[in-house]
Coordinates of C-alpha atoms in Angstrom, one line a residue:
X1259 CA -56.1 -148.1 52.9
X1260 CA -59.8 -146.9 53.8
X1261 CA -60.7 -147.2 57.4
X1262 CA -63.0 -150.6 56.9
X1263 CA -60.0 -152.5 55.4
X1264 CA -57.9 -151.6 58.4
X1265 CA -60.3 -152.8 60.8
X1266 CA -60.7 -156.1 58.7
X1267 CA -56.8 -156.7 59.1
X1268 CA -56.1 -160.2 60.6
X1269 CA -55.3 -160.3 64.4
X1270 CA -52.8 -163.2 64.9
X1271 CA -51.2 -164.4 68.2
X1272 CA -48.2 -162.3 69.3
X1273 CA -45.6 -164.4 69.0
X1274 CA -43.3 -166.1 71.9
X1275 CA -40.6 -164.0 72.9
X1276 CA -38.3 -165.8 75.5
X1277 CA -35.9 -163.0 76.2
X1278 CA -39.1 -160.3 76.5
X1279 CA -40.7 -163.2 78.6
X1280 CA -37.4 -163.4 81.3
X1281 CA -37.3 -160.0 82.1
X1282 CA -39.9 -160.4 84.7
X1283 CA -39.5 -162.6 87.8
X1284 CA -41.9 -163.1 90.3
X1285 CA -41.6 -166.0 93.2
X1286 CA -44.5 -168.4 93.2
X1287 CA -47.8 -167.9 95.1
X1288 CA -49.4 -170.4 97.1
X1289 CA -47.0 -173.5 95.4
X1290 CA -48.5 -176.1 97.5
X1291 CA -52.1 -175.3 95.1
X1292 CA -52.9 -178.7 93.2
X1293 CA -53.7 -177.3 89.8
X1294 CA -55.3 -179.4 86.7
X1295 CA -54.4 -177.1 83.9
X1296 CA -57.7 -177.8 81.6
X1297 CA -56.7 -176.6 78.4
X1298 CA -53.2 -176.3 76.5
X1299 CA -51.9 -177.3 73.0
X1300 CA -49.0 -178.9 71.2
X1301 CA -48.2 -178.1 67.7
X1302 CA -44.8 -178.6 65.5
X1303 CA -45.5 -177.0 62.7
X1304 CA -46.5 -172.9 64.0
X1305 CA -43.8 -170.4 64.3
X1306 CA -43.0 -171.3 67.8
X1307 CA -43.5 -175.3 67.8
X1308 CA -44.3 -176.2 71.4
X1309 CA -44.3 -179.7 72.0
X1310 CA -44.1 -182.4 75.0
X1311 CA -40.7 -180.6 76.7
X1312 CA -41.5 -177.7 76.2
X1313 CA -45.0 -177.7 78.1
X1314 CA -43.2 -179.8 80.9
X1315 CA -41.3 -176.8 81.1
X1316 CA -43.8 -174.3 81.7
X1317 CA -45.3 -176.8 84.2
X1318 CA -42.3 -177.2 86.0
X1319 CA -41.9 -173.2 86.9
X1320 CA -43.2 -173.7 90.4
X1321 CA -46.6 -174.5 90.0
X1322 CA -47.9 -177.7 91.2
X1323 CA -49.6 -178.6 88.3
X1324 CA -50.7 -182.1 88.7
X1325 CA -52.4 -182.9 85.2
X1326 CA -53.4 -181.7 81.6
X1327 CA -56.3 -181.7 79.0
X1328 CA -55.2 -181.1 75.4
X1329 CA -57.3 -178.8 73.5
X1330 CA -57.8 -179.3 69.5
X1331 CA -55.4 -177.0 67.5
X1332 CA -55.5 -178.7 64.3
X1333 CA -51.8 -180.4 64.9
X1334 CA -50.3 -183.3 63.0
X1335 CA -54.0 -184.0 60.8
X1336 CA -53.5 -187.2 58.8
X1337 CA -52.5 -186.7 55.6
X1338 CA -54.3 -189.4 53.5
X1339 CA -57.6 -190.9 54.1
X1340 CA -60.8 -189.8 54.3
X1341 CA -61.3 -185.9 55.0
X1342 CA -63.3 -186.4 58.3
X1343 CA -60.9 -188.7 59.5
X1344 CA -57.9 -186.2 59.2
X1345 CA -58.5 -184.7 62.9
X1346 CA -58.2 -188.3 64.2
X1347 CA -53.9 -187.8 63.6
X1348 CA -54.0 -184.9 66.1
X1349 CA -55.5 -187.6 68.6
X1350 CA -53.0 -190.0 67.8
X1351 CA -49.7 -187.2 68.0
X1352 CA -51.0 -186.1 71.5
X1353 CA -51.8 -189.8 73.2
X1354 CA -48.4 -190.8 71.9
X1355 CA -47.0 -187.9 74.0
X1356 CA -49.4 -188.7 77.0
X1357 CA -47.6 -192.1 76.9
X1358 CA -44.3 -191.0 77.0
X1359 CA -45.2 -188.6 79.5
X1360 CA -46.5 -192.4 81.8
X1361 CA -43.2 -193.5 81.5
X1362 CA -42.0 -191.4 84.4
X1363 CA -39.7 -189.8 82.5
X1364 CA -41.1 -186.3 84.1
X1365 CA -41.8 -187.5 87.5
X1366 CA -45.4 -187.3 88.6
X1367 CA -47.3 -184.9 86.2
X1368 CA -49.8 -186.7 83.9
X1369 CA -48.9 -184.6 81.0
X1370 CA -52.7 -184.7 78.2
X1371 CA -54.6 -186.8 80.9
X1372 CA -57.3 -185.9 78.7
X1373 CA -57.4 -184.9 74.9
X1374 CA -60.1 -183.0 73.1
X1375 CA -59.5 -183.0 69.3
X1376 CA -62.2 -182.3 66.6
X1377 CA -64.9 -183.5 64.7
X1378 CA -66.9 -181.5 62.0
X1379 CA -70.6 -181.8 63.5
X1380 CA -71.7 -181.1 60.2
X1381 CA -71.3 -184.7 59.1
X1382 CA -74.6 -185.6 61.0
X1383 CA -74.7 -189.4 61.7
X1384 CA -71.5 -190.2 60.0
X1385 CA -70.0 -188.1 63.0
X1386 CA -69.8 -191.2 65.1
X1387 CA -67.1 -193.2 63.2
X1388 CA -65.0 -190.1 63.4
X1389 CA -65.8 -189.9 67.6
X1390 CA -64.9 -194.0 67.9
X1391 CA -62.1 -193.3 65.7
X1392 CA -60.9 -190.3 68.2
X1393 CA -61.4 -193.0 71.0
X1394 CA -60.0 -195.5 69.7
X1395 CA -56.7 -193.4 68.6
X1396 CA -57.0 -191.9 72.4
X1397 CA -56.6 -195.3 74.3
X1398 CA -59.0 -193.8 77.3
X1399 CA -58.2 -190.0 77.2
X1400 CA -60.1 -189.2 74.8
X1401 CA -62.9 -186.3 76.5
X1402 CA -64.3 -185.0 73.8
X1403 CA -64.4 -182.5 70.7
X1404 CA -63.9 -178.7 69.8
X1405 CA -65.4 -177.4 66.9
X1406 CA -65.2 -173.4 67.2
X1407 CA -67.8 -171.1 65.9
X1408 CA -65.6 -167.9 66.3
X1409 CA -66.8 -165.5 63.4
X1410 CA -66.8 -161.4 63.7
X1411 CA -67.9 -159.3 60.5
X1412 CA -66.0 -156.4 62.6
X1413 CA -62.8 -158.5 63.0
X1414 CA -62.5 -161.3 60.1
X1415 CA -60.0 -162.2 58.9
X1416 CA -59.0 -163.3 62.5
X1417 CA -56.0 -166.0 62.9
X1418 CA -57.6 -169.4 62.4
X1419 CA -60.0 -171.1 62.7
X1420 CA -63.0 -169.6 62.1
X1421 CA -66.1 -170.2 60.9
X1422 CA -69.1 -169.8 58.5
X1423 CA -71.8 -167.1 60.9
X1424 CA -74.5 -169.1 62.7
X1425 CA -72.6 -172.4 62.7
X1426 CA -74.0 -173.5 66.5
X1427 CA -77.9 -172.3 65.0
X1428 CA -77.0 -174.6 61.9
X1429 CA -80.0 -177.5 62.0
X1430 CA -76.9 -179.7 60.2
X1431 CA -74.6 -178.9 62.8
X1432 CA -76.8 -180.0 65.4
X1433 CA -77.8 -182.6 64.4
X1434 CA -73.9 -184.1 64.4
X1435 CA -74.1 -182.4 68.2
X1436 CA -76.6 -184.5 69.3
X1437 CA -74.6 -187.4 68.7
X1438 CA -72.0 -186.3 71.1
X1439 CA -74.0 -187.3 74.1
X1440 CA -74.5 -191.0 73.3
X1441 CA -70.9 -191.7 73.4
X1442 CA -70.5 -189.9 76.6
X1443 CA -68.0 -186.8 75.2
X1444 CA -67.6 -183.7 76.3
X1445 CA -68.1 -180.2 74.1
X1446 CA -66.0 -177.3 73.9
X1447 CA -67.6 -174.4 72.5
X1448 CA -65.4 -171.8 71.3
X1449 CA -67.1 -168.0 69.6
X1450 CA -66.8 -164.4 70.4
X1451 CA -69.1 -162.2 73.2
X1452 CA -71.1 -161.2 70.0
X1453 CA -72.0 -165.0 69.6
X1454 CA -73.2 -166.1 72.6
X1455 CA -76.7 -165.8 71.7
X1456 CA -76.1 -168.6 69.5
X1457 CA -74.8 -170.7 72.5
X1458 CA -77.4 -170.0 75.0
X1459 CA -79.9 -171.0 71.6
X1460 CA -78.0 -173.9 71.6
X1461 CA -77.8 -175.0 75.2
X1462 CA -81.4 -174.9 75.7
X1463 CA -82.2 -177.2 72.8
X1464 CA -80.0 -179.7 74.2
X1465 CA -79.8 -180.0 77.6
X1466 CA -78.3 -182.9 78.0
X1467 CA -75.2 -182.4 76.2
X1468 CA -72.3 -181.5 78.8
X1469 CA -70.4 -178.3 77.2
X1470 CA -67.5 -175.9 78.3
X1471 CA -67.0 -172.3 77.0
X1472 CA -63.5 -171.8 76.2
X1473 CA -61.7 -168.7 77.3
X1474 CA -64.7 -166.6 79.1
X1475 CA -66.4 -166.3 76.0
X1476 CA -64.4 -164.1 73.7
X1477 CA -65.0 -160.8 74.9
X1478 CA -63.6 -158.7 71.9
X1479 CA -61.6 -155.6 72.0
X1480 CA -59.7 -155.2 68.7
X1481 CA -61.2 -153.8 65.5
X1482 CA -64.5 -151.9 65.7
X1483 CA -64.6 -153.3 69.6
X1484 CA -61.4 -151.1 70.6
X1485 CA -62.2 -148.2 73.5
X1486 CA -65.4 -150.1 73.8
X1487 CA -64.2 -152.2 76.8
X1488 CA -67.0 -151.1 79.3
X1489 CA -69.6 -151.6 76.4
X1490 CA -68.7 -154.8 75.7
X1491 CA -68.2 -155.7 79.3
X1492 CA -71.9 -154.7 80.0
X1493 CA -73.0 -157.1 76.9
X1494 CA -71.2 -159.9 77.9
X1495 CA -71.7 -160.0 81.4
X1496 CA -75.5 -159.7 80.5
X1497 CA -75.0 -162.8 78.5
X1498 CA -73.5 -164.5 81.3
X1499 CA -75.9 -164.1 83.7
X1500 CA -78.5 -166.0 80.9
X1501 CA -76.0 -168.4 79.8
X1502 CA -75.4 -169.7 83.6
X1503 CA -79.0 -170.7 83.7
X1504 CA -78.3 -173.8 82.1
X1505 CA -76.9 -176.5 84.3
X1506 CA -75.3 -178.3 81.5
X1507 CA -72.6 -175.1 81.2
X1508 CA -69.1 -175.3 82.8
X1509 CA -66.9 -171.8 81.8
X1510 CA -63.7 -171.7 81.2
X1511 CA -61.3 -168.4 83.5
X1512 CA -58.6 -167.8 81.0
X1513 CA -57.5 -167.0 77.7
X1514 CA -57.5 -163.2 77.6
X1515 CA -53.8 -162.4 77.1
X1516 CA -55.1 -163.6 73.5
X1517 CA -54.4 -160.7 71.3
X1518 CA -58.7 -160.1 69.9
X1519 CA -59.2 -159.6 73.5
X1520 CA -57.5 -156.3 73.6
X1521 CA -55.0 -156.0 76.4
X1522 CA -52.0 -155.6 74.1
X1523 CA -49.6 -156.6 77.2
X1524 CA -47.0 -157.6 74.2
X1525 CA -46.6 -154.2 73.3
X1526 CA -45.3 -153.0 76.9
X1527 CA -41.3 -153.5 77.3
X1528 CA -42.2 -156.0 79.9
X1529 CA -44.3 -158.9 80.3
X1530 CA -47.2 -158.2 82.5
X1531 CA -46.7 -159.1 86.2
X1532 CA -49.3 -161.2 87.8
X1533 CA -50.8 -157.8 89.7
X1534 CA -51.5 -156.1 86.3
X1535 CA -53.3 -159.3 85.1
X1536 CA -54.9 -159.6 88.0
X1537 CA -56.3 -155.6 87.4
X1538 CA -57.4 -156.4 84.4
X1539 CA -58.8 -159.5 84.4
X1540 CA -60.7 -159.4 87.9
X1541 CA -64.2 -158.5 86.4
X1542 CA -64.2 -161.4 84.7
X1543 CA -63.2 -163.6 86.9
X1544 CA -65.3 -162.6 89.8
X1545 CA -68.3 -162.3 87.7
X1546 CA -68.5 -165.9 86.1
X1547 CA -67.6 -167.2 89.2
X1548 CA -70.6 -165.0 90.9
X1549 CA -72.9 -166.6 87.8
X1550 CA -71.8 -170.2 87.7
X1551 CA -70.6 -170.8 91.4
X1552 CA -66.7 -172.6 91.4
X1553 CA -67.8 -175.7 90.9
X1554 CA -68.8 -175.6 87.4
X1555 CA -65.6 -172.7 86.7
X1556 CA -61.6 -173.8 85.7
X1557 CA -58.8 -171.7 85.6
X1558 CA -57.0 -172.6 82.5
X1559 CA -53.6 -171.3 80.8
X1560 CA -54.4 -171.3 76.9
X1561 CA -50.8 -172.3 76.7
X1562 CA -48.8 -171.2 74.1
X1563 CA -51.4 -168.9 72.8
X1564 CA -51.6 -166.5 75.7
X1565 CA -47.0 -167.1 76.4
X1566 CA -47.4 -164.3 73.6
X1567 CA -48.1 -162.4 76.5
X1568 CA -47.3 -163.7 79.6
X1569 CA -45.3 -166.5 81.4
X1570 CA -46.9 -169.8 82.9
X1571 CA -45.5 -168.8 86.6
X1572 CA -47.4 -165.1 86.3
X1573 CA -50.2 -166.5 85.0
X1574 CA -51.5 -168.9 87.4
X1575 CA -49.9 -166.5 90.3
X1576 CA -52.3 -163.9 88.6
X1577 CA -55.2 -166.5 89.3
X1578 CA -53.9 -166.7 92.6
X1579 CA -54.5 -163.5 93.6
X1580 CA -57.6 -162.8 92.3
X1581 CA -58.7 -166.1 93.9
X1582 CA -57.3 -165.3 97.3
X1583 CA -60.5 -164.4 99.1
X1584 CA -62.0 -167.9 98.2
X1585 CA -62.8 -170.1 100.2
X1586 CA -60.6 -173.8 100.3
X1587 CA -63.3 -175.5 98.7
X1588 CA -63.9 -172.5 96.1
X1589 CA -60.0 -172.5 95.2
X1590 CA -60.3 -176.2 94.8
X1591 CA -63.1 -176.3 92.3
X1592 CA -61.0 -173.5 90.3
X1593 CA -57.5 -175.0 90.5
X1594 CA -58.7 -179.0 90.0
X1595 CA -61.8 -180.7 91.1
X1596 CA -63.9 -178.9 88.0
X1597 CA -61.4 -180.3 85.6
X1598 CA -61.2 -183.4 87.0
X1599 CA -64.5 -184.0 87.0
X1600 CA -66.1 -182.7 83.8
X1601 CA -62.7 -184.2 82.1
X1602 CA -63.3 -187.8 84.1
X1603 CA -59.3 -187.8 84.7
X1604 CA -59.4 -189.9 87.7

C-alpha cells in the first residue's frame, strides 16, 4: 500500500467501549453548574445505537444538565416520499422522544428542547417547504438546520458525511441559505480548520443569518495533519481571530475527542481523566473564548461521538476546570445562557 493510499484511509469514530469507559472514576466538579448541553444525537441504527435512555443516562452522571439541542445525524430519514423531504423523519423520531421526555417520566430534564435536523441548501427556493415541513414535524423545537461542508483532499474518505469541496462558496447553496433567515432558523456550520476561509466568505455575504460553528472548527490532526499540531494550531487560531469579527458567529467548545482531531485518547488503556482533557484542550478553549467573549461560546458534549473517548461526567468536569478562573457570568454564558438564547429554549 503506497504512502498516499494510507493517508486516504477512512477515520471513523472509535467505537463505545463501556467496560474501557468504567475504569476511570472521578467525583463531579462544581454539580450545582446549570448546564444546557447544546449539541448531542440519537441514532438506532449505528453500531452503538444511543437513543432517549441512554442519553438520560449520561445526563444523569452528576451533572446538572437542565436541557438539550439535538444535532442532525441523519437518523430515522423517511423512507418514501420525496428525496428532500427524507431529513424531515429525523425531525419527527427526535420530537417524538422530546415528548416522551415532557411526560415527566425523567424528572425535570427537557431532554431535545431544541432539534436541528437538515435540509440540502442546494434546493434554492424549494428549500422552504422542506424548513415548514421540519417545523411543522418539530411542534415548536424546531431551531434550525445542519448541512456540513467537511471535505479534506489529505483525509477523504473520512466517516460521513462529507461533502463536495467549496459547498459554503457554492452560489446554489447560498442561495437556499438565504432562505434560512426569513423563517427565523438557526445555522450550524460544520468543515475542517482548512475550510474556514469558506465560512468567513460566507459570513460576510450574509450577515444576517444567525450561525454556530460546530466543534471549534475541525482542527485536523490525522492523515497528512499528524505531528503538525502546533502548525495547525497557528492556522486556525489565525482564522479565529478573522472569523470572530462577525457578530452573527456563535462557536461551539467541544468536539475534539473526535478521532480526525488527533488526540487518540482511545488508544490509551484508560479513558482520559478530566485533567488530561483539560491539557490538551485548554488552547482552544481559552482562545475562542479570548476571540468571541462567553457570550457568543457553548460548551457542548458531541455525545456519542466523542463517548468513543471519554465519559459525559469527565467531559463536562474537564470544561470545568479549564473554566474555573471565569467569572459567574462567563461560566454562565458557557454552561447555559448562550444556548438558551441562540436555541430560543425558554
Amino acid at each position: 500500500m503506497t504512502g498516499q493510499a494510507q493517508e486516504r484511509k477512512p477515520f471513523h469514530h472509535p467505537r463505545v467501549r463501556p467496560d474501557w469507559l468504567a475504569k476511570l472514576s472521578e467525583d463531579v466538579l462544581d454539580p450545582e453548574q446549570p448546564i444546557v448541553d447544546p449539541h448531542h444525537h440519537l441514532w438506532k441504527a449505528r453500531p452503538d445505537r444511543y437513543l432517549l435512555d441512554d442519553l438520560i443516562e449520561d445526563l444523569r452522571t452528576g451533572h446538572n444538565v437542565l436541557a438539550t439541542v439535538f444535532i442532525q445525524c441523519g437518523s430515522e430519514y423517511r423512507q418514501d416520499g420525496p428525496p428532500e423531504l427524507a431529513p424531515v423523519g429525523e425531525t419527527e423520531f427526535v420530537a417524538a422522544a422530546a415528548a416522551e421526555c415532557e411526560t415527566g417520566r425523567y424528572g425535570p430534564i427537557r431532554a431535545c428542547a431544541g432539534i436541528v435536523g437538515h435540509a440540502d441548501c442546494r434546493l434554492g427556493e424549494r428549500i422552504d417547504a422542506v424548513l415548514e415541513a421540519h417545523i411543522e414535524a418539530g411542534g415548536g423545537r424546531f431551531k434550525g438546520i445542519r448541512h456540513s461542508g467537511t471535505y479534506d483532499a489529505g483525509i477523504a474518505p473520512t466517516a460521513p458525511p462529507g461533502a463536495p469541496p467549496g459547498l459554503y462558496r457554492d452560489p446554489v447553496f447560498r442561495a437556499g441559505f438565504a432562505r434560512l433567515n426569513r423563517f427565523g432558523l438557526t445555522f450550524e456550520a460544520w468543515l475542517y480548520h482548512p475550510q474556514l476561509g469558506d465560512l468567513l466568505d460566507l459570513l460576510r455575504a450574509h450577515p444576517e443569518q444567525k450561525v454556530v460553528l460546530n466543534h471549534f472548527g475541525g482542527p485536523l490532526g490525522v492523515g497528512p495533519y499528524e505531528g503538525r499540531q502546533a502548525e495547525v494550531f497557528v492556522q486556525w487560531r489565525a482564522f479565529m481571530i478573522e472569523l470572530a469579527e462577525c457578530p452573527n458567529l456563535f462557536i461551539k467548545l467541544g468536539g475534539l475527542a473526535m478521532n480526525v482531531n488527533g488526540f487518540g485518547f482511545h488508544h490509551e488503556p484508560l479513558p482520559p481523566s478530566s485533567g488530561e482533557m483539560m491539557r490538551a484542550w485548554r488552547p482552544f478553549v481559552e482562545t475562542a473564548i479570548e476571540q468571541f467573549g462567553a457570550e457568543r461560546c457553548m460548551f457542548e458534549s458531541n455525545f456519542p461521538v466523542d463517548k468513543g473517548m471519554c465519559g459525559y461526567r469527565s467531559l463536562w468536569n474537564a470544561f470545568k476546570r479549564i473554566a474555573a478562573g471565569c467569572s459567574v457570568d462567563e461560566k454562565a454564558s458557557l454552561f447555559h445562557n448562550t444556548a438558551l438564547k441562540f436555541y430560543r429554549l425558554w
